[in-house]
mmCIF file of C-alpha atoms in Angstrom:
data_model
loop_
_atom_site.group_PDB
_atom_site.id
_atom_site.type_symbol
_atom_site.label_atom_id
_atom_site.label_comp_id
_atom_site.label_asym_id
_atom_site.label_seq_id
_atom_site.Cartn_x
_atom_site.Cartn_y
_atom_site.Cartn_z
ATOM 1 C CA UNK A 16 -11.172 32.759 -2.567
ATOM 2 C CA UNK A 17 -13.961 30.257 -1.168
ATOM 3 C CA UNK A 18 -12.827 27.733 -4.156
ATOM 4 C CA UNK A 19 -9.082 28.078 -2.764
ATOM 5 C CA UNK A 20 -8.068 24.695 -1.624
ATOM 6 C CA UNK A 21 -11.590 22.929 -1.810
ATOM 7 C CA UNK A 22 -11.897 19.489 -2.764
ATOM 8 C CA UNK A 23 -15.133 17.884 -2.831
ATOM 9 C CA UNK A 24 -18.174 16.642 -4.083
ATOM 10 C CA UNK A 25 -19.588 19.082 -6.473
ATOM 11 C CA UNK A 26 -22.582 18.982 -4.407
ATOM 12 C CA UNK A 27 -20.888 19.696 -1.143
ATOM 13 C CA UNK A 28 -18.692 22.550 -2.996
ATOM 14 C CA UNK A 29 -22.145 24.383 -4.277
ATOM 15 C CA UNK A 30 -23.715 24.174 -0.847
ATOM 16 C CA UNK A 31 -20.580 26.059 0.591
ATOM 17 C CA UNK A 32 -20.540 28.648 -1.955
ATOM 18 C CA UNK A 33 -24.276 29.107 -1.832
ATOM 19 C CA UNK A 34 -24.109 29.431 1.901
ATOM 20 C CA UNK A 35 -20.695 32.026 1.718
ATOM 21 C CA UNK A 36 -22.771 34.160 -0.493
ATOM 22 C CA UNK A 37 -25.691 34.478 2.593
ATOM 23 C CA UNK A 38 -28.258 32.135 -0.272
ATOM 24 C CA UNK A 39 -30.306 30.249 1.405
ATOM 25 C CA UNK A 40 -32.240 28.335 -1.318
ATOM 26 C CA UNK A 41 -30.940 27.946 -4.686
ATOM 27 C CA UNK A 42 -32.636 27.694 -7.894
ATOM 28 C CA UNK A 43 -32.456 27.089 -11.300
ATOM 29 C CA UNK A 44 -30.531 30.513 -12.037
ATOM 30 C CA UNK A 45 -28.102 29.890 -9.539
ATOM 31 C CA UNK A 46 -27.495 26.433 -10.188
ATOM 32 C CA UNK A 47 -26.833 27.370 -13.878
ATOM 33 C CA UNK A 48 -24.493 30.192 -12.891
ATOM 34 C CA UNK A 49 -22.555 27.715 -10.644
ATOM 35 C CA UNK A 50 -22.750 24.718 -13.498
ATOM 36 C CA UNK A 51 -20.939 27.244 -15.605
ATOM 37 C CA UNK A 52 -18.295 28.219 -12.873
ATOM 38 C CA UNK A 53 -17.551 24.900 -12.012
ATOM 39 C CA UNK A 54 -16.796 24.384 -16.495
ATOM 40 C CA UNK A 55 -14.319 27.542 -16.680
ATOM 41 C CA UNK A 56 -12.742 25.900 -13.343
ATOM 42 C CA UNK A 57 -9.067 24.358 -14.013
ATOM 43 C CA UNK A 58 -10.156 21.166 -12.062
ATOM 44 C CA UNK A 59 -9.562 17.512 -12.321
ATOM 45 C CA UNK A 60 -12.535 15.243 -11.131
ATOM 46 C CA UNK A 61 -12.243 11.480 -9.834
ATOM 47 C CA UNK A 62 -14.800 9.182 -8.677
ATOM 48 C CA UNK A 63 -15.819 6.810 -5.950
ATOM 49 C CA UNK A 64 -18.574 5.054 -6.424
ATOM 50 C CA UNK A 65 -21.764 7.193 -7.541
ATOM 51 C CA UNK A 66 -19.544 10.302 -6.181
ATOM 52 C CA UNK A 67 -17.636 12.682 -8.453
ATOM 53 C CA UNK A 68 -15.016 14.543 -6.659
ATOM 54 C CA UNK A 69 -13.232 18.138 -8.069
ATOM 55 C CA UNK A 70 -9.508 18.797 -7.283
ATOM 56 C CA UNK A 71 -7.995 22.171 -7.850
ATOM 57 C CA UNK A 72 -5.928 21.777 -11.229
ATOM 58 C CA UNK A 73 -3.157 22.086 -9.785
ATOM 59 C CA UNK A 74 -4.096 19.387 -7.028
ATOM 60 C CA UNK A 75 -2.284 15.583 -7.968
ATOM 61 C CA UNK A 76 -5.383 12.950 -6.560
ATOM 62 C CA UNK A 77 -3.063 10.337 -7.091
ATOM 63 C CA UNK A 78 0.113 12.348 -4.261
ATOM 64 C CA UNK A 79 -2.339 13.547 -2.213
ATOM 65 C CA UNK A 80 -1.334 12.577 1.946
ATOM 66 C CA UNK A 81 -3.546 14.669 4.271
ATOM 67 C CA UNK A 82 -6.860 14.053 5.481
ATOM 68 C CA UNK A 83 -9.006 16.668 6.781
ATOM 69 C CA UNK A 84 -11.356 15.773 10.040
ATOM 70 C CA UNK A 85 -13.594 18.775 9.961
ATOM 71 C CA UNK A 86 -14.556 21.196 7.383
ATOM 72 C CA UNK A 87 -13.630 25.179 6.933
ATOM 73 C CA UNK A 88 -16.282 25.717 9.844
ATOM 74 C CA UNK A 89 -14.814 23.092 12.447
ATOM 75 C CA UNK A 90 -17.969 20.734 11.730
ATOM 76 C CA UNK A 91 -17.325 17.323 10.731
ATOM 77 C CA UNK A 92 -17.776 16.153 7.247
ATOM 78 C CA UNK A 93 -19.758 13.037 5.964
ATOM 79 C CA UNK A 94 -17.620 10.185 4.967
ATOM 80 C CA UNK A 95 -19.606 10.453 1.460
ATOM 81 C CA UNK A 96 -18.370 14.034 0.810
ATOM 82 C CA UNK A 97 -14.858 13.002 1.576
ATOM 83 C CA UNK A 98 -12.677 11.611 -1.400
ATOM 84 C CA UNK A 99 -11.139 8.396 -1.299
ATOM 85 C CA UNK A 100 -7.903 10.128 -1.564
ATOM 86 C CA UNK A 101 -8.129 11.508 1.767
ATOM 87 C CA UNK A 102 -9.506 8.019 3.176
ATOM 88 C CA UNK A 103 -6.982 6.574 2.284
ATOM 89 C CA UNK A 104 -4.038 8.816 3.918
ATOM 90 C CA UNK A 105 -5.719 8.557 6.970
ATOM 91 C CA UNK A 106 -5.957 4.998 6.535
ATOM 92 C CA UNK A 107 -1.750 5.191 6.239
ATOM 93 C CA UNK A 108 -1.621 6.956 9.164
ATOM 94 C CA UNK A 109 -3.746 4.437 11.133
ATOM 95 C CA UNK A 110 -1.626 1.659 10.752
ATOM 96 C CA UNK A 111 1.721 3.861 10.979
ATOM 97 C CA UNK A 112 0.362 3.918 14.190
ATOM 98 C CA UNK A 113 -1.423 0.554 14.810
ATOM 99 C CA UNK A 114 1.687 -1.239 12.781
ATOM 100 C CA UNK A 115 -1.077 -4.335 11.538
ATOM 101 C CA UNK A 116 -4.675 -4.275 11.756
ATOM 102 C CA UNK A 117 -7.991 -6.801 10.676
ATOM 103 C CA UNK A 118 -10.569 -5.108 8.356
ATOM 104 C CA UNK A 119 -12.676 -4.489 10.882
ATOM 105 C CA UNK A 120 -10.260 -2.838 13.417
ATOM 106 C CA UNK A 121 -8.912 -0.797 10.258
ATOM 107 C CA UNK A 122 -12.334 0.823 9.033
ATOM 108 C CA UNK A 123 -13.465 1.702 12.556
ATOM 109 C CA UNK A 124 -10.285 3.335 13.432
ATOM 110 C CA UNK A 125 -9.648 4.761 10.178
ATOM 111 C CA UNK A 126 -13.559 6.563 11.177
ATOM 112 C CA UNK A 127 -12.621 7.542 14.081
ATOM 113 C CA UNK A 128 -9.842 10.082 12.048
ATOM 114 C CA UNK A 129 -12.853 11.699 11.015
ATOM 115 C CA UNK A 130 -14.907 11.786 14.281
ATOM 116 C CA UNK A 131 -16.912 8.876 13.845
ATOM 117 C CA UNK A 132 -17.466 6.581 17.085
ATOM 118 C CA UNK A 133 -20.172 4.633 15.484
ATOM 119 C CA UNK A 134 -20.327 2.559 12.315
ATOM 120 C CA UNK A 135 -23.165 2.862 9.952
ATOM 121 C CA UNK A 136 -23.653 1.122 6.529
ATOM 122 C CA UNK A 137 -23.000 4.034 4.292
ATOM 123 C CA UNK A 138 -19.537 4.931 6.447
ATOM 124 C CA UNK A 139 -18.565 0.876 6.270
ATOM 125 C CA UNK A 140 -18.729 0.920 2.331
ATOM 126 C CA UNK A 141 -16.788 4.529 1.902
ATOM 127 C CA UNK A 142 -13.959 3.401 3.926
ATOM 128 C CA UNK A 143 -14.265 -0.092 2.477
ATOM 129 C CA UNK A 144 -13.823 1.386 -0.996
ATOM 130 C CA UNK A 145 -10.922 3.446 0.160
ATOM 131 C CA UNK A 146 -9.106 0.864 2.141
ATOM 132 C CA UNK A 147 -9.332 -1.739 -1.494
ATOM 133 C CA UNK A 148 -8.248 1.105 -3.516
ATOM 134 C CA UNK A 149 -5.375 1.331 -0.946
ATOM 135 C CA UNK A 150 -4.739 -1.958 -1.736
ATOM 136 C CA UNK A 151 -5.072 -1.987 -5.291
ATOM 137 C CA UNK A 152 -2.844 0.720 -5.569
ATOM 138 C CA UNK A 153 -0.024 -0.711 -3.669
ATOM 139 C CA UNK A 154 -0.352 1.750 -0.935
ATOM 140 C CA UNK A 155 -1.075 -0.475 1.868
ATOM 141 C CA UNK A 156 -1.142 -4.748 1.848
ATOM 142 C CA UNK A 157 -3.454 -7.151 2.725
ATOM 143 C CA UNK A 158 -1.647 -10.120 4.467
ATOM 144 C CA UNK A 159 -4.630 -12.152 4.615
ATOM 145 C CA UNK A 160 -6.024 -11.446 7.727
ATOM 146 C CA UNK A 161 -4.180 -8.104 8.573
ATOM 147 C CA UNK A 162 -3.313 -5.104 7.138
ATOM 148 C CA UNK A 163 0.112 -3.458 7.008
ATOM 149 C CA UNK A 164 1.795 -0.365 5.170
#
């Protein structure tokens, strides 16, 4: 049931089991026991950068439109743990909203979706990566110094 509807970072998906199941440190046991649940899982996996990301089988990457602010628990999640998939709807919905928008404006509100007020490197590249993947893909466009849906 935890793995219903999960999509993540294998890394962020083992912490959440490991911390459903009461474990507080894992070791090489359990990490072998997930390695091997995470093989029989029907799954596809994409990546962003260094990050690999596991969709439920029957989960399309490529259709997927919601973004999710917080995790299970309410908390919010780090921009790293959050696919580019889900950047990028968010992203849509910005400039739904904001019709046009510079590159700048566009990352820092696209943050904000996910309850970030404050830039940092790490959060600039993730949603830079999503936002030219956007591009790339046709799902938003780059008018030279604005961008539009």
């Amino acid at each position: 049931e935890i793995l219903i509807g999960l999509v993540g970072s294998e890394m962020c998906i083992r912490d959440r089991l490991i911390g459903a199941w009461g474990i507080t440190r894992s070791g090489d046991r359990t990490d072998k026991v997930l390695a091997d649940v995470f093989r029989m899982i029907d799954k596809r996996i994409t990546i962003d950068e260094n990050n690999a990301f596991f969709w439920l089988g029957k989960q399309n990457p490529d259709t997927y439109d919601i973004y999710r602010p917080a995790d299970i628990q309410g908390n919010r999640r780090e921009l790293t743990e959050i696919p580019s998939e889900e950047i990028i709807s968010a992203v849509t919905e910005v400039l739904s909203e904001q019709i046009g928008l510079s590159r700048t404006d566009l990352i820092r509100e696209t943050a904000k979706k996910f309850g970030y007020t404050r830039l940092g490197t790490v959060m600039t590249s993730t949603v830079e990566f999503a936002v030219d993947k956007a591009v790339s893909g046709g799902k938003i466009k780059n008018n030279g110094d604005r961008y539009t849906l």
